[in-house]
Short mmCIF file of C-alpha atoms and ligand atoms in Angstrom, two decimals:
data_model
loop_
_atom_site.label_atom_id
_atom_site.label_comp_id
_atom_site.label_asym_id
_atom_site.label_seq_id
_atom_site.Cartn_x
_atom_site.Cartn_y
_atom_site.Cartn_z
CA UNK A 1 0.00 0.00 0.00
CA UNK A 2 0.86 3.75 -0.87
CA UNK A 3 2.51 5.44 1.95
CA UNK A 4 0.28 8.39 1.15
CA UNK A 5 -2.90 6.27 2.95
CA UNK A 6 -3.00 7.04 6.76
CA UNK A 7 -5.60 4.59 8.31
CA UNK A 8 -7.67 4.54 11.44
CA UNK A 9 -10.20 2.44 12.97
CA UNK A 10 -13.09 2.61 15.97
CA UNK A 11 -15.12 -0.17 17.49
CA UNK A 12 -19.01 0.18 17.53
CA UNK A 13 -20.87 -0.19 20.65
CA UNK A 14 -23.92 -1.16 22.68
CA UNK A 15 -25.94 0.01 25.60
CA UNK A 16 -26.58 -2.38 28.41
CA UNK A 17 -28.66 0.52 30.00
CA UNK A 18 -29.50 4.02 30.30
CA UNK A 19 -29.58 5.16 26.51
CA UNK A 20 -32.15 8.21 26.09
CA UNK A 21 -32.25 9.34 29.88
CA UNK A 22 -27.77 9.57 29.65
CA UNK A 23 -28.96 12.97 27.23
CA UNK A 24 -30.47 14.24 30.71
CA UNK A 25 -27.16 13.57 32.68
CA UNK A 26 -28.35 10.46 33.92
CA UNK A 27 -26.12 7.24 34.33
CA UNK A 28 -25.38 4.60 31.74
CA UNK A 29 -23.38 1.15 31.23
CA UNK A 30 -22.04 0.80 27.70
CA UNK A 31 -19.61 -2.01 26.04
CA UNK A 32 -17.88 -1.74 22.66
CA UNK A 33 -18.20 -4.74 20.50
CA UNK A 34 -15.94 -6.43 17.78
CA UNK A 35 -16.96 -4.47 14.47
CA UNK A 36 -15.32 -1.70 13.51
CA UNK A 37 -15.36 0.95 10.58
CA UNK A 38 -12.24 2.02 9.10
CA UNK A 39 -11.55 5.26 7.45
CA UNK A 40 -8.55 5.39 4.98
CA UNK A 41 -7.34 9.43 3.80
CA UNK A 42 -5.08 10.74 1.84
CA UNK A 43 -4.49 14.39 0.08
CA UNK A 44 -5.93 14.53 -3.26
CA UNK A 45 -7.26 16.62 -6.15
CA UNK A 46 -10.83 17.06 -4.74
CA UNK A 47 -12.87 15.45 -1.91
CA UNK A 48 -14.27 11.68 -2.82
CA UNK A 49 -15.48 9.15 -0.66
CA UNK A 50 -15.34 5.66 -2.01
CA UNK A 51 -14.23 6.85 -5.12
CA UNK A 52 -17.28 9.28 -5.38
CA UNK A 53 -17.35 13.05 -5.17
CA UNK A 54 -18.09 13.64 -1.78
CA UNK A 55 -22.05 15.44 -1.30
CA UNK A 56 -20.94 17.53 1.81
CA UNK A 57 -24.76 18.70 2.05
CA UNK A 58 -25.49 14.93 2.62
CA UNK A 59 -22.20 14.12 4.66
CA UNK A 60 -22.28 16.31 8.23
CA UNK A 61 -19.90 14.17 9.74
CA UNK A 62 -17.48 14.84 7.18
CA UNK A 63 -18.03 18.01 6.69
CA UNK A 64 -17.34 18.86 10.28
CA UNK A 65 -14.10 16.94 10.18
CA UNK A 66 -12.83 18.46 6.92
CA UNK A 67 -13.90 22.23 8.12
CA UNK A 68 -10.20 22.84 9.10
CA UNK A 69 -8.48 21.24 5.81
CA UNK A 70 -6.55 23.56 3.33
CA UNK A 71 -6.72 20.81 0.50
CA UNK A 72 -8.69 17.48 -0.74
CA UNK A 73 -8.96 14.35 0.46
CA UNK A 74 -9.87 11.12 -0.54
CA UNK A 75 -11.59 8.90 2.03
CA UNK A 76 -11.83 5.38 2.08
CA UNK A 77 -14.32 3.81 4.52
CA UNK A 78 -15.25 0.00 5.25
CA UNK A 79 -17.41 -1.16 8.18
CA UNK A 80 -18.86 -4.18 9.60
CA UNK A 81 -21.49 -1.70 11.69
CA UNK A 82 -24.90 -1.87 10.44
CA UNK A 83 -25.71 2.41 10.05
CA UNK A 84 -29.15 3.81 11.98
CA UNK A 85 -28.99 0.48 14.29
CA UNK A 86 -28.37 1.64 17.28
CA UNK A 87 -24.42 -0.06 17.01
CA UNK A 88 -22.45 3.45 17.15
CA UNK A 89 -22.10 3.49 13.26
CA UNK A 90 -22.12 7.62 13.70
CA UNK A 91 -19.88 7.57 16.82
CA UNK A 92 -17.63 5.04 15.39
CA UNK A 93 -17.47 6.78 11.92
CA UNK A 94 -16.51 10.10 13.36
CA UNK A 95 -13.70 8.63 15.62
CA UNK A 96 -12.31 7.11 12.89
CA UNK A 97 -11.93 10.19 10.53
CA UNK A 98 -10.89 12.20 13.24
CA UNK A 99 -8.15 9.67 13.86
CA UNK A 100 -7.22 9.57 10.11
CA UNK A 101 -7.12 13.03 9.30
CA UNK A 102 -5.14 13.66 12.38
CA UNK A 103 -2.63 10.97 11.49
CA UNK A 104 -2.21 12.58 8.53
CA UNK A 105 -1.76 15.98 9.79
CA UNK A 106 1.36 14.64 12.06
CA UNK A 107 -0.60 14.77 15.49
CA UNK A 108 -1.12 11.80 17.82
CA UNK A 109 -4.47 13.08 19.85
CA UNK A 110 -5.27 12.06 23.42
CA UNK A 111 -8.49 10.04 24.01
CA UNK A 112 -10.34 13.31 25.11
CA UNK A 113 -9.18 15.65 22.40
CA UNK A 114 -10.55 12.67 19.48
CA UNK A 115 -13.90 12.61 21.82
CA UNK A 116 -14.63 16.04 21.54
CA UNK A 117 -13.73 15.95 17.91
CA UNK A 118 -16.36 12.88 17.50
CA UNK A 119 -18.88 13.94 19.93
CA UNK A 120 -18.69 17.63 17.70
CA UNK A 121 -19.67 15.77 14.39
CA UNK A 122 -22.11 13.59 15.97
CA UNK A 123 -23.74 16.50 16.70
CA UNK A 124 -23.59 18.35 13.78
CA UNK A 125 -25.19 15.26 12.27
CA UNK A 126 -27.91 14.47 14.47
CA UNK A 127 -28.32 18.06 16.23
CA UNK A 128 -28.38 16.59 20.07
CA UNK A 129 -27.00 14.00 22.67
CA UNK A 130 -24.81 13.42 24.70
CA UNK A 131 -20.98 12.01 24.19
CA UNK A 132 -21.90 8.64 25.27
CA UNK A 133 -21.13 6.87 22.11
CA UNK A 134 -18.25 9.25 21.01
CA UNK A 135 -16.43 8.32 24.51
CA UNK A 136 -17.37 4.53 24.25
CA UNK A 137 -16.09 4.41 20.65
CA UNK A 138 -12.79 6.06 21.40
CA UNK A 139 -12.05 4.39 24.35
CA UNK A 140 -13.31 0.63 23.45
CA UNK A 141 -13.38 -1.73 26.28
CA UNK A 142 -16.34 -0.73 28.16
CA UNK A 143 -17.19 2.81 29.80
CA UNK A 144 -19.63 4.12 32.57
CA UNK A 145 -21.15 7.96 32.66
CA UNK A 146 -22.10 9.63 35.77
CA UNK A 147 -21.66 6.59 37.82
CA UNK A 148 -21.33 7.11 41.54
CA UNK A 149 -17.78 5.93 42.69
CA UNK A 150 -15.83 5.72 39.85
CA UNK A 151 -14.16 8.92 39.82
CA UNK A 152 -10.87 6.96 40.25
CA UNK A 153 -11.26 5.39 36.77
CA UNK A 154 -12.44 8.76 35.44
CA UNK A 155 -11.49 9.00 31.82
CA UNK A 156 -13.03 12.90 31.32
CA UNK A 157 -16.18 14.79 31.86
CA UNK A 158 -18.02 16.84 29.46
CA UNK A 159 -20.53 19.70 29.78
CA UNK A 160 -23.00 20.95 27.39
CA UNK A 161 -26.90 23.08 27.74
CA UNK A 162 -26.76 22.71 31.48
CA UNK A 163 -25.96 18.91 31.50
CA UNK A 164 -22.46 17.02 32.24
CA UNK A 165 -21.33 13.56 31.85
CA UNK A 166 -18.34 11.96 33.73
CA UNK A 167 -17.20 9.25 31.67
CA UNK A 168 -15.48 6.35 33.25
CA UNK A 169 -13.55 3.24 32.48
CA UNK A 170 -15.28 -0.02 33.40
CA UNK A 171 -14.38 -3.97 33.88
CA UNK A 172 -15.91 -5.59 30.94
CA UNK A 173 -18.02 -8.18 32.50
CA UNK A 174 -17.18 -11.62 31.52
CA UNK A 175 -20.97 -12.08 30.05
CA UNK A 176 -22.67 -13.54 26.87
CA UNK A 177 -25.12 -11.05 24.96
CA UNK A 178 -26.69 -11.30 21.79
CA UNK A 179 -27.59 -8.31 19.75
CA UNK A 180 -30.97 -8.69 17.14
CA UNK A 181 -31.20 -6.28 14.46
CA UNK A 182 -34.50 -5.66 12.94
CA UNK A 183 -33.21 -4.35 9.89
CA UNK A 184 -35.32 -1.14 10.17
CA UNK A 185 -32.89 2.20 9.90
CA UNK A 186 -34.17 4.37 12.39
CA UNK A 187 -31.95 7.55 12.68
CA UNK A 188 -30.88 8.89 16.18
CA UNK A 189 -32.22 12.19 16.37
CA UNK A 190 -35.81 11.63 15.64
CA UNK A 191 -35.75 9.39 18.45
CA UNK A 192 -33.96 11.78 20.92
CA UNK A 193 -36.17 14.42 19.62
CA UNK A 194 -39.28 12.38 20.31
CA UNK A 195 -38.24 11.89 23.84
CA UNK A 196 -36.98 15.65 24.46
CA UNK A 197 -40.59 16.82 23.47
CA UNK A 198 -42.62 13.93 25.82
CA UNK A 199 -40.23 15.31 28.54
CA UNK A 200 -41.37 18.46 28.08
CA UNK A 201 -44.87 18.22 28.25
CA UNK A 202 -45.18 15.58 30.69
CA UNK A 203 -43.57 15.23 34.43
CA UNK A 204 -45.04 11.31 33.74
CA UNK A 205 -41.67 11.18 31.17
CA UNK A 206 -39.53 12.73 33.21
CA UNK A 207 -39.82 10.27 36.05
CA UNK A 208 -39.78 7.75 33.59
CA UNK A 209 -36.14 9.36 32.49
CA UNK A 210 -35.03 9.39 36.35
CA UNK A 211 -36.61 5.96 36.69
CA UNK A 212 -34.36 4.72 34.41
CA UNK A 213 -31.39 6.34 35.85
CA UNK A 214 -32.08 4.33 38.87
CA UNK A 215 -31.93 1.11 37.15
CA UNK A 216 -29.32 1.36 35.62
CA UNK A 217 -27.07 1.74 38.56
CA UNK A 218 -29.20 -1.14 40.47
CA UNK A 219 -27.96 -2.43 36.79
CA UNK A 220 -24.14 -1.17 37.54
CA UNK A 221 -24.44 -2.97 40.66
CA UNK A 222 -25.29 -6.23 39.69
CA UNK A 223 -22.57 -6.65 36.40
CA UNK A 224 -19.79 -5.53 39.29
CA UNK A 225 -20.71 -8.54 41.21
CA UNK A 226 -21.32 -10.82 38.40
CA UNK A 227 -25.40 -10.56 39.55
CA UNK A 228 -26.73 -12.05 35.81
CA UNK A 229 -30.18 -12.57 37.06
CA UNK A 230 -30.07 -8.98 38.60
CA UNK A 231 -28.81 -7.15 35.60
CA UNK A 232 -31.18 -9.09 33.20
CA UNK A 233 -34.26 -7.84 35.21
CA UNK A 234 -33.25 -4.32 34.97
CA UNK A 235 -32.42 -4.90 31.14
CA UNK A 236 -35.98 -5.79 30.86
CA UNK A 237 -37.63 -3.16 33.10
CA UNK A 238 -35.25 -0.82 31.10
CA UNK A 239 -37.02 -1.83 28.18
CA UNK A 240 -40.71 -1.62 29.52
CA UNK A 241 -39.88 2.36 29.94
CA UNK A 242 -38.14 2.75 27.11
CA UNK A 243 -41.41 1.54 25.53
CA UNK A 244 -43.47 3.87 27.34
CA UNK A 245 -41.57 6.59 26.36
CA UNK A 246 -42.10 5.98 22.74
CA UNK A 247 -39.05 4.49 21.38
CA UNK A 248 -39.55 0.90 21.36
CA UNK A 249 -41.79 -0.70 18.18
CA UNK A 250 -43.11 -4.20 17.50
CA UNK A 251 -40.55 -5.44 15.64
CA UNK A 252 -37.75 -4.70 18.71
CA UNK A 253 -40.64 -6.02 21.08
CA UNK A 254 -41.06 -9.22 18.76
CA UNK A 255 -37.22 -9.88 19.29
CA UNK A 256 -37.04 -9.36 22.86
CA UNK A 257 -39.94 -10.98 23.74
CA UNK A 258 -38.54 -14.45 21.38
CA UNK A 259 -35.55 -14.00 23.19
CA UNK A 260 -36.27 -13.98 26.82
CA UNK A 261 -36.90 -17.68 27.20
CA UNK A 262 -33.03 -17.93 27.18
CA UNK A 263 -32.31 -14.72 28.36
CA UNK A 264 -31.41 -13.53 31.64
CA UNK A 265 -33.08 -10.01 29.99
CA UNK A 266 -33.02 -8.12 26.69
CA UNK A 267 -33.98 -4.81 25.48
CA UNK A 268 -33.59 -2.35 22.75
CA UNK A 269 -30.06 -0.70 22.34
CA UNK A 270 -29.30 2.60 21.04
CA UNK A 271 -31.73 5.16 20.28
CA UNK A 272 -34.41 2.44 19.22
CA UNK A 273 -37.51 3.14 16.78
CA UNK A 274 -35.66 0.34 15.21
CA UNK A 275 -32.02 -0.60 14.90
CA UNK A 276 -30.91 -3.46 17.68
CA UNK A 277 -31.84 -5.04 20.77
CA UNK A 278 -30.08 -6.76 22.77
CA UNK A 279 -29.60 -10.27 25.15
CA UNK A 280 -27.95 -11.33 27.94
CA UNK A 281 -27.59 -14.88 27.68
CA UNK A 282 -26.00 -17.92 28.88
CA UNK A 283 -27.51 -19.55 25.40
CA UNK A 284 -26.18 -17.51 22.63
CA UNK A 285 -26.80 -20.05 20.07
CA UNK A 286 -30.42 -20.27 21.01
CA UNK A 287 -31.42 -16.74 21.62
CA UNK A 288 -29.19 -15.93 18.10
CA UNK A 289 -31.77 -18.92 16.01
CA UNK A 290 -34.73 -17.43 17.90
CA UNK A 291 -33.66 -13.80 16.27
CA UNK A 292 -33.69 -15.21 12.76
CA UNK A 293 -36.75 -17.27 12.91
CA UNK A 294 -38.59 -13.96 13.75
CA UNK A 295 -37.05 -12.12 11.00
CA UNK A 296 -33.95 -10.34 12.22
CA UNK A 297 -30.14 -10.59 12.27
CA UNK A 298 -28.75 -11.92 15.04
CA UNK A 299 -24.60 -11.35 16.07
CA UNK A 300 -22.96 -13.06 18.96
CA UNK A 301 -21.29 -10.29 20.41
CA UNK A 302 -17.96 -9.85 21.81
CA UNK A 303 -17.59 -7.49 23.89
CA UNK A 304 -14.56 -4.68 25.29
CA UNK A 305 -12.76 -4.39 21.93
CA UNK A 306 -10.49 -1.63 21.45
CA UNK A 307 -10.70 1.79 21.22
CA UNK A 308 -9.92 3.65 18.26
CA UNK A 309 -6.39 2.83 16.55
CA UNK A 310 -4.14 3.82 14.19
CA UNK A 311 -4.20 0.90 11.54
CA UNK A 312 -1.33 0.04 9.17
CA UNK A 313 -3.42 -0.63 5.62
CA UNK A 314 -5.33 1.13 3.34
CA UNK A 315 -9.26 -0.03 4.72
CA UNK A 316 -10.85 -1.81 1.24
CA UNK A 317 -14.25 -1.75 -0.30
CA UNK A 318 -17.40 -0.57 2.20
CA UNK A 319 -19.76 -4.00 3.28
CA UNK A 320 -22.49 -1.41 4.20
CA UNK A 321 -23.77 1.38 2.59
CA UNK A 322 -21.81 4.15 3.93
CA UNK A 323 -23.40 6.84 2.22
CA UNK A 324 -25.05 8.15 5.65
CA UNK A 325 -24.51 7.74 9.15
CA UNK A 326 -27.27 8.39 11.92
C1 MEV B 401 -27.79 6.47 21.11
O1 MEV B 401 -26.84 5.43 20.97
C2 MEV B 401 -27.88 6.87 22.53
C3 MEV B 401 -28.86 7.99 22.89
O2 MEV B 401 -28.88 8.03 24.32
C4 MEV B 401 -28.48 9.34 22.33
C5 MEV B 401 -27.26 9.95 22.98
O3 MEV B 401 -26.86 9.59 24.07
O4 MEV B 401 -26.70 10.87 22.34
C6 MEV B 401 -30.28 7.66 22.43
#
């Protein structure tokens, strides 16, 4: 490969609990998982992706990451993270060509500095959120936000509209989950924009969003000490109010409900309205035939992968359509 290429990569991710109420500064457990996207650069003539002139209209996250360039690139992207599933595709993307693009420029960026630079495009693309999957694709292995008592494992905090988030390192728990996808795309910020306008109209949401703050550390609790049975219920109950707060739908519900026979728990992951759920099993065989035979995609998952890297070759053709990120 042409010396030219600089290549990065950055694990996707999934929420064992507290999506939706971490945009409210509440807690929330997340692991990153074995598929990655991986962003090849190199200066050029004018900006393509893939080969294709690059629609910066239709391309926020690259458009934020390119604002500071003084010439072309050419991107190369391949990833093995479904986009608008709820896997980190957007998080994972940015992290990526941040990574690149800084390789390229000479710099070798701390964690916190390629955060920011992720959680920035994320939002650019999807307008609000918090850096939960931007610090969870950087770092890899697995990360908690605003959980009581880990400030010795504190990676960085972040602050943003009144809210903050103190993002930790975790143990990655030595668990079996199963993640379902139900092939529908469903974008991010719809779904965080669904919930931000049922929290404003109705105090019934907002203890919902606290509610589920409180489960998740009972959640916290119980993967610490190993507690499967524990952490399962509160996957479940996570669920249940996700549902009530809008962002479930019957195809997620059809997969978590064929899965808990072999499940400890399962719910949705990510911002939901589609995308993934997923199951915390001691059957992943089982729980992954149960997810095809009602019509998804089922991947054993392993979990605690690493963060974003610095990659030797040039990444090769896309698997997924990589033509938009959400
Ligand atoms: C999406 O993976 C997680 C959400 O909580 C949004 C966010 O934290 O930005 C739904």
């Amino acid at each position: 490969m042409s010396k030219e290429w600089h290549t990065a990569s950055a694990p996707g991710k999934f929420v064992i609990l507290g999506e939706h109420s971490v945009v409210y500064g509440k807690p929330a457990v997340v692991l990153a998982t074995d598929r990655r996207i991986t962003c090849s650069v190199r200066r050029s003539k004018r900006n393509t992706l893939n080969g294709e002139p690059i629609e910066f209209s239709k391309q926020p996250h690259f458009r934020y990451l390119t604002r500071n360039l003084r010439h072309a690139v050419d991107f190369v992207t391949r990833s093995d993270i479904p986009a608008g599933a709820g896997l980190g595709s957007s998080a994972a993307l940015s992290a990526a060509v941040a990574l690149a693009l800084s390789t390229m420029a000479g710099n070798d960026p701390a964690e916190r500095e390629l955060v920011e630079e992720a959680y920035n495009a994320e939002l650019a693309a999807q307008g609000s959120g918090s850096p939960m999957d931007a610090s969870a694709c950087v770092h890899g292995n697995g990360i908690g936000v605003n959980i009581p008592g880990c400030e010795d494992r504190k990676l960085w905090k972040f602050s943003r509209g009144g809210r903050s988030w103190c993002v930790s390192d975790i143990d990655v728990p030595d668990m079996t989950f199963v993640i379902g996808n139900t092939g529908i795309r469903a974008p991010t910020g719809p779904q965080v924009d669904k919930v931000r306008r049922f929290a404003k109209r109705s105090n019934f949401a907002t203890e919902m969003i606290e509610e589920i703050g409180n489960i998740t550390l009972s959640g916290y609790d119980a993967l610490r000490k190993n507690d499967v049975e524990t952490l399962g219920r509160m996957m479940l109950m996570d669920h249940k109010l996700l549902s009530i707060l809008g962002v479930s739908c019957k195809e997620l519900n059809k997969l978590v409900n064929a899965s808990m026979p072999y499940s400890y728990g399962a719910k949705l992951t990510g911002s939901g309205g589609g995308g993934c759920m997923v199951a915390l099993t001691d059957e992943p065989e089982k729980v992954a035939s149960v997810i095809e035979n009602r019509g998804g995609t089922a991947y054993i998952v392993s979990a605690g992968a690493q963060g974003a890297r610095v990659e030797d070759g040039e990444s090769q053709s896309p698997l997924f359509d990589v033509s938009s990120y959400e």
